[in-house]
Amino acid sequence: MITRLHLKTKDHSFMKIGHRGAAGYCPENTFASFKKALDLGVDYLELDIQMTKDGELVVIHDSTVNRTTNGKGKVKDFTLKEIQNLDAGSWFHSKFAGEKIPSLSEFLDEFAGKIGILLELKKPSLYPQIVEKTAEELMRRKLTSPDNQIIVQSFDRDSLKRFHKLLPSIPIGVLVKNAGVNIISNKELRSIASYVSYVNPKITMVNKRLIKRIHYHGLKTIIWTVKKKNDVTTLKNLQVEGIITDFPDLC
Ligand code: G3P
Ligand code: CA
Protein backbone atom coordinates (compact mmCIF):
# COMPACT_ATOMS: atom_id res chain seq x y z
CA MET A 1 0.00 0.00 0.00
CA ILE A 2 1.40 3.37 -0.87
CA THR A 3 1.05 6.47 1.27
CA ARG A 4 -1.60 8.91 0.05
CA LEU A 5 -0.40 12.40 -0.72
CA HIS A 6 -2.81 15.19 0.07
CA LEU A 7 -2.18 17.13 -3.09
CA LYS A 8 -4.38 18.10 -5.96
CA THR A 9 -3.89 16.01 -9.09
CA LYS A 10 -1.56 17.87 -11.43
CA ASP A 11 -1.93 17.78 -15.18
CA HIS A 12 0.89 15.33 -15.72
CA SER A 13 0.99 13.12 -18.76
CA PHE A 14 1.96 9.51 -18.16
CA MET A 15 1.85 6.21 -19.98
CA LYS A 16 -1.23 4.12 -19.35
CA ILE A 17 -0.07 0.52 -19.70
CA GLY A 18 -2.36 -2.51 -19.89
CA HIS A 19 -1.00 -5.34 -17.71
CA ARG A 20 -0.93 -8.55 -19.76
CA GLY A 21 -3.46 -6.64 -21.88
CA ALA A 22 -6.44 -5.92 -19.69
CA ALA A 23 -5.98 -8.82 -17.28
CA GLY A 24 -8.78 -7.67 -15.00
CA TYR A 25 -11.32 -8.19 -17.76
CA CYS A 26 -9.97 -10.93 -20.03
CA PRO A 27 -7.65 -13.94 -19.90
CA GLU A 28 -4.18 -12.41 -19.56
CA ASN A 29 -1.69 -12.32 -22.45
CA THR A 30 -4.27 -13.32 -25.08
CA PHE A 31 -5.40 -11.36 -28.12
CA ALA A 32 -8.79 -10.85 -26.41
CA SER A 33 -6.97 -9.16 -23.52
CA PHE A 34 -4.71 -7.02 -25.70
CA LYS A 35 -7.65 -5.90 -27.85
CA LYS A 36 -9.68 -5.01 -24.76
CA ALA A 37 -6.76 -2.90 -23.50
CA LEU A 38 -6.68 -1.06 -26.84
CA ASP A 39 -10.43 -0.46 -26.59
CA LEU A 40 -9.83 1.04 -23.14
CA GLY A 41 -7.33 3.50 -24.55
CA VAL A 42 -3.96 2.28 -23.29
CA ASP A 43 -0.73 3.81 -24.56
CA TYR A 44 1.25 0.56 -24.13
CA LEU A 45 0.56 -3.16 -23.89
CA GLU A 46 2.57 -5.09 -21.30
CA LEU A 47 3.30 -8.74 -22.13
CA ASP A 48 5.46 -11.59 -20.82
CA ILE A 49 7.76 -13.65 -23.00
CA GLN A 50 8.96 -17.24 -22.49
CA MET A 51 10.35 -19.84 -24.90
CA THR A 52 9.18 -23.24 -26.19
CA LYS A 53 11.15 -26.46 -26.66
CA ASP A 54 11.64 -25.62 -30.32
CA GLY A 55 12.98 -22.15 -29.50
CA GLU A 56 9.87 -20.11 -30.32
CA LEU A 57 9.05 -17.03 -28.27
CA VAL A 58 5.57 -17.17 -26.74
CA VAL A 59 3.44 -14.78 -24.72
CA ILE A 60 2.71 -16.30 -21.31
CA HIS A 61 3.40 -15.19 -17.76
CA ASP A 62 4.12 -18.41 -15.88
CA SER A 63 6.86 -20.90 -16.70
CA THR A 64 4.16 -23.60 -16.72
CA VAL A 65 0.87 -23.67 -18.62
CA ASN A 66 -1.04 -24.97 -15.59
CA ARG A 67 -2.72 -21.80 -14.33
CA THR A 68 -3.75 -20.16 -17.59
CA THR A 69 -4.59 -23.04 -19.95
CA ASN A 70 -6.34 -26.41 -19.96
CA GLY A 71 -2.94 -28.15 -20.13
CA LYS A 72 -0.23 -29.11 -17.68
CA GLY A 73 3.54 -28.85 -17.87
CA LYS A 74 6.43 -26.50 -18.42
CA VAL A 75 6.42 -24.04 -21.31
CA LYS A 76 9.91 -25.20 -22.26
CA ASP A 77 8.65 -28.80 -22.72
CA PHE A 78 6.06 -27.85 -25.40
CA THR A 79 6.68 -27.15 -29.07
CA LEU A 80 4.99 -24.05 -30.46
CA LYS A 81 2.42 -26.21 -32.21
CA GLU A 82 1.63 -28.15 -29.03
CA ILE A 83 1.35 -25.08 -26.83
CA GLN A 84 -0.91 -23.34 -29.33
CA ASN A 85 -3.31 -26.27 -29.23
CA LEU A 86 -4.09 -25.42 -25.61
CA ASP A 87 -7.10 -23.34 -24.61
CA ALA A 88 -5.85 -20.17 -22.89
CA GLY A 89 -9.26 -18.59 -22.38
CA SER A 90 -11.70 -20.97 -20.67
CA TRP A 91 -9.94 -20.84 -17.28
CA PHE A 92 -11.01 -17.17 -17.09
CA HIS A 93 -14.53 -17.51 -18.51
CA SER A 94 -16.25 -19.88 -20.93
CA LYS A 95 -16.89 -16.99 -23.32
CA PHE A 96 -13.14 -16.87 -24.00
CA ALA A 97 -12.92 -20.54 -25.01
CA GLY A 98 -10.52 -20.98 -27.92
CA GLU A 99 -8.16 -18.11 -27.06
CA LYS A 100 -4.64 -19.36 -27.57
CA ILE A 101 -1.17 -18.50 -26.36
CA PRO A 102 0.16 -16.04 -28.97
CA SER A 103 3.66 -16.33 -30.34
CA LEU A 104 5.70 -13.12 -30.08
CA SER A 105 5.69 -13.05 -33.86
CA GLU A 106 1.88 -13.11 -34.01
CA PHE A 107 1.71 -10.44 -31.31
CA LEU A 108 4.07 -8.14 -33.22
CA ASP A 109 2.23 -8.76 -36.51
CA GLU A 110 -0.97 -7.58 -34.87
CA PHE A 111 0.13 -4.79 -32.52
CA ALA A 112 3.57 -3.39 -33.40
CA GLY A 113 3.22 0.08 -34.85
CA LYS A 114 -0.33 0.46 -33.51
CA ILE A 115 0.52 0.90 -29.86
CA GLY A 116 3.50 1.03 -27.49
CA ILE A 117 4.87 -2.30 -26.27
CA LEU A 118 6.36 -3.06 -22.85
CA LEU A 119 7.93 -6.47 -23.30
CA GLU A 120 9.01 -8.42 -20.21
CA LEU A 121 11.68 -11.09 -20.55
CA LYS A 122 10.38 -13.63 -18.08
CA LYS A 123 12.83 -15.95 -16.30
CA PRO A 124 15.62 -15.57 -18.90
CA SER A 125 17.77 -17.96 -16.86
CA LEU A 126 15.46 -20.80 -17.98
CA TYR A 127 15.93 -19.94 -21.66
CA PRO A 128 19.57 -19.38 -22.62
CA GLN A 129 18.84 -17.78 -26.01
CA ILE A 130 15.81 -15.67 -25.10
CA VAL A 131 17.72 -12.37 -25.07
CA GLU A 132 19.31 -12.92 -28.47
CA LYS A 133 16.12 -14.28 -30.05
CA THR A 134 14.06 -11.34 -28.82
CA ALA A 135 16.63 -8.86 -30.10
CA GLU A 136 16.79 -10.70 -33.47
CA GLU A 137 13.00 -10.62 -33.83
CA LEU A 138 12.90 -6.86 -33.21
CA MET A 139 15.86 -6.26 -35.56
CA ARG A 140 14.34 -8.40 -38.31
CA ARG A 141 11.20 -6.28 -38.13
CA LYS A 142 13.15 -3.02 -37.91
CA LEU A 143 11.48 -2.20 -34.60
CA THR A 144 14.61 -0.78 -33.03
CA SER A 145 14.02 2.95 -33.21
CA PRO A 146 12.62 4.84 -30.20
CA ASP A 147 9.77 5.86 -32.55
CA ASN A 148 8.57 2.25 -32.42
CA GLN A 149 7.73 2.78 -28.73
CA ILE A 150 9.10 -0.51 -27.47
CA ILE A 151 10.53 -0.88 -23.97
CA VAL A 152 12.13 -4.12 -22.76
CA GLN A 153 12.04 -4.92 -19.05
CA SER A 154 13.01 -7.76 -16.72
CA PHE A 155 13.95 -8.57 -13.15
CA ASP A 156 17.13 -10.12 -14.55
CA ARG A 157 19.74 -7.37 -14.80
CA ASP A 158 22.42 -9.46 -16.54
CA SER A 159 19.99 -10.29 -19.34
CA LEU A 160 19.04 -6.64 -19.67
CA LYS A 161 22.72 -5.68 -19.93
CA ARG A 162 23.13 -8.25 -22.73
CA PHE A 163 20.04 -6.98 -24.47
CA HIS A 164 21.28 -3.39 -24.23
CA LYS A 165 24.58 -4.36 -25.83
CA LEU A 166 22.71 -5.95 -28.74
CA LEU A 167 20.13 -3.17 -29.18
CA PRO A 168 21.24 0.00 -27.40
CA SER A 169 18.48 2.10 -29.02
CA ILE A 170 15.68 0.26 -27.20
CA PRO A 171 14.94 1.66 -23.72
CA ILE A 172 15.43 -0.80 -20.87
CA GLY A 173 13.48 -1.09 -17.61
CA VAL A 174 14.64 -2.86 -14.47
CA LEU A 175 11.85 -4.43 -12.43
CA VAL A 176 12.30 -4.29 -8.66
CA LYS A 177 10.25 -5.86 -5.92
CA ASN A 178 12.44 -6.48 -2.86
CA ALA A 179 11.14 -5.30 0.47
CA GLY A 180 13.17 -3.07 2.76
CA VAL A 181 13.94 0.57 3.33
CA ASN A 182 16.64 1.00 0.71
CA ILE A 183 14.83 -0.98 -1.93
CA ILE A 184 17.32 0.01 -4.57
CA SER A 185 20.30 1.93 -3.27
CA ASN A 186 21.65 5.13 -4.78
CA LYS A 187 24.81 3.21 -5.61
CA GLU A 188 22.75 0.69 -7.60
CA LEU A 189 20.84 3.48 -9.32
CA ARG A 190 24.13 5.11 -10.37
CA SER A 191 25.45 1.81 -11.64
CA ILE A 192 22.40 0.72 -13.68
CA ALA A 193 21.94 4.19 -15.20
CA SER A 194 24.56 3.22 -17.81
CA TYR A 195 22.14 0.83 -19.53
CA VAL A 196 18.72 1.46 -17.99
CA SER A 197 16.10 4.16 -18.71
CA TYR A 198 13.38 2.98 -16.31
CA VAL A 199 13.33 1.61 -12.76
CA ASN A 200 9.98 -0.10 -12.30
CA PRO A 201 9.02 -0.91 -8.71
CA LYS A 202 6.10 -2.89 -7.37
CA ILE A 203 3.43 -0.53 -6.05
CA THR A 204 3.82 -1.79 -2.48
CA MET A 205 7.37 -0.35 -2.43
CA VAL A 206 6.50 3.09 -3.73
CA ASN A 207 6.89 6.24 -1.69
CA LYS A 208 7.75 9.83 -2.50
CA ARG A 209 11.40 9.39 -1.58
CA LEU A 210 11.89 6.40 -3.88
CA ILE A 211 10.40 8.23 -6.86
CA LYS A 212 12.54 11.30 -6.10
CA ARG A 213 15.70 9.18 -5.92
CA ILE A 214 14.91 7.49 -9.24
CA HIS A 215 14.28 10.85 -10.91
CA TYR A 216 17.36 12.39 -9.28
CA HIS A 217 19.48 9.79 -11.05
CA GLY A 218 18.04 10.79 -14.42
CA LEU A 219 15.86 7.68 -14.63
CA LYS A 220 12.15 7.29 -15.30
CA THR A 221 9.71 5.01 -13.51
CA ILE A 222 6.71 2.83 -14.32
CA ILE A 223 4.73 1.37 -11.40
CA TRP A 224 3.01 -2.03 -11.30
CA THR A 225 0.40 -3.37 -10.79
CA VAL A 226 -2.19 -0.71 -10.02
CA LYS A 227 -5.68 -1.85 -9.14
CA LYS A 228 -7.21 1.10 -7.24
CA LYS A 229 -8.29 4.54 -8.41
CA ASN A 230 -6.78 6.17 -5.28
CA ASP A 231 -3.39 4.77 -6.19
CA VAL A 232 -3.67 6.18 -9.73
CA THR A 233 -4.26 9.65 -8.24
CA THR A 234 -1.34 9.31 -5.84
CA LEU A 235 1.02 8.08 -8.53
CA LYS A 236 0.07 10.89 -10.88
CA ASN A 237 0.89 13.35 -8.12
CA LEU A 238 4.25 11.69 -7.68
CA GLN A 239 4.91 12.39 -11.37
CA VAL A 240 5.65 8.79 -12.31
CA GLU A 241 6.09 8.21 -16.03
CA GLY A 242 3.85 5.17 -16.31
CA ILE A 243 1.23 3.05 -14.58
CA ILE A 244 0.70 -0.63 -15.34
CA THR A 245 -2.83 -1.72 -14.55
CA ASP A 246 -5.16 -4.69 -14.94
CA PHE A 247 -8.01 -2.18 -15.30
CA PRO A 248 -6.95 0.47 -17.82
CA ASP A 249 -10.22 2.36 -17.37
CA LEU A 250 -9.04 3.31 -13.84
CA CYS A 251 -6.52 5.77 -15.32
O1 G3P B 1 5.24 -5.18 -15.76
C1 G3P B 1 5.50 -5.45 -14.44
C2 G3P B 1 4.86 -6.67 -13.94
O2 G3P B 1 4.18 -7.30 -14.97
C3 G3P B 1 5.84 -7.58 -13.33
O3 G3P B 1 5.22 -8.58 -12.63
O4 G3P B 1 4.49 -10.87 -12.30
O5 G3P B 1 2.97 -9.28 -13.39
O6 G3P B 1 4.96 -10.09 -14.61
P1 G3P B 1 4.37 -9.75 -13.27
CA1 CA C 1 4.90 -8.87 -16.59
PDB file of C-alpha atoms and ligand atoms in Angstrom, residues 19-20 46 48 61 120 122 153 175 224 244, ligand 1:
ATOM      1  CA  HIS A  19      -1.004  -5.337 -17.708  1.00  0.00           C
ATOM      2  CA  ARG A  20      -0.933  -8.553 -19.761  1.00  0.00           C
ATOM      3  CA  GLU A  46       2.567  -5.090 -21.300  1.00  0.00           C
ATOM      4  CA  ASP A  48       5.455 -11.591 -20.819  1.00  0.00           C
ATOM      5  CA  HIS A  61       3.400 -15.191 -17.755  1.00  0.00           C
ATOM      6  CA  GLU A 120       9.013  -8.415 -20.211  1.00  0.00           C
ATOM      7  CA  LYS A 122      10.378 -13.630 -18.079  1.00  0.00           C
ATOM      8  CA  GLN A 153      12.043  -4.922 -19.052  1.00  0.00           C
ATOM      9  CA  LEU A 175      11.849  -4.427 -12.428  1.00  0.00           C
ATOM     10  CA  TRP A 224       3.009  -2.035 -11.299  1.00  0.00           C
ATOM     11  CA  ILE A 244       0.701  -0.630 -15.336  1.00  0.00           C
TER      12      ILE A 244
HETATM   13  O1  G3P B   1       5.239  -5.184 -15.756  1.00  0.00           O
HETATM   14  C1  G3P B   1       5.499  -5.450 -14.442  1.00  0.00           C
HETATM   15  C2  G3P B   1       4.859  -6.673 -13.943  1.00  0.00           C
HETATM   16  O2  G3P B   1       4.180  -7.302 -14.970  1.00  0.00           O
HETATM   17  C3  G3P B   1       5.843  -7.582 -13.329  1.00  0.00           C
HETATM   18  O3  G3P B   1       5.219  -8.584 -12.631  1.00  0.00           O
HETATM   19  O4  G3P B   1       4.490 -10.867 -12.298  1.00  0.00           O
HETATM   20  O5  G3P B   1       2.971  -9.279 -13.386  1.00  0.00           O
HETATM   21  O6  G3P B   1       4.962 -10.092 -14.608  1.00  0.00           O
HETATM   22  P1  G3P B   1       4.366  -9.751 -13.271  1.00  0.00           P
END
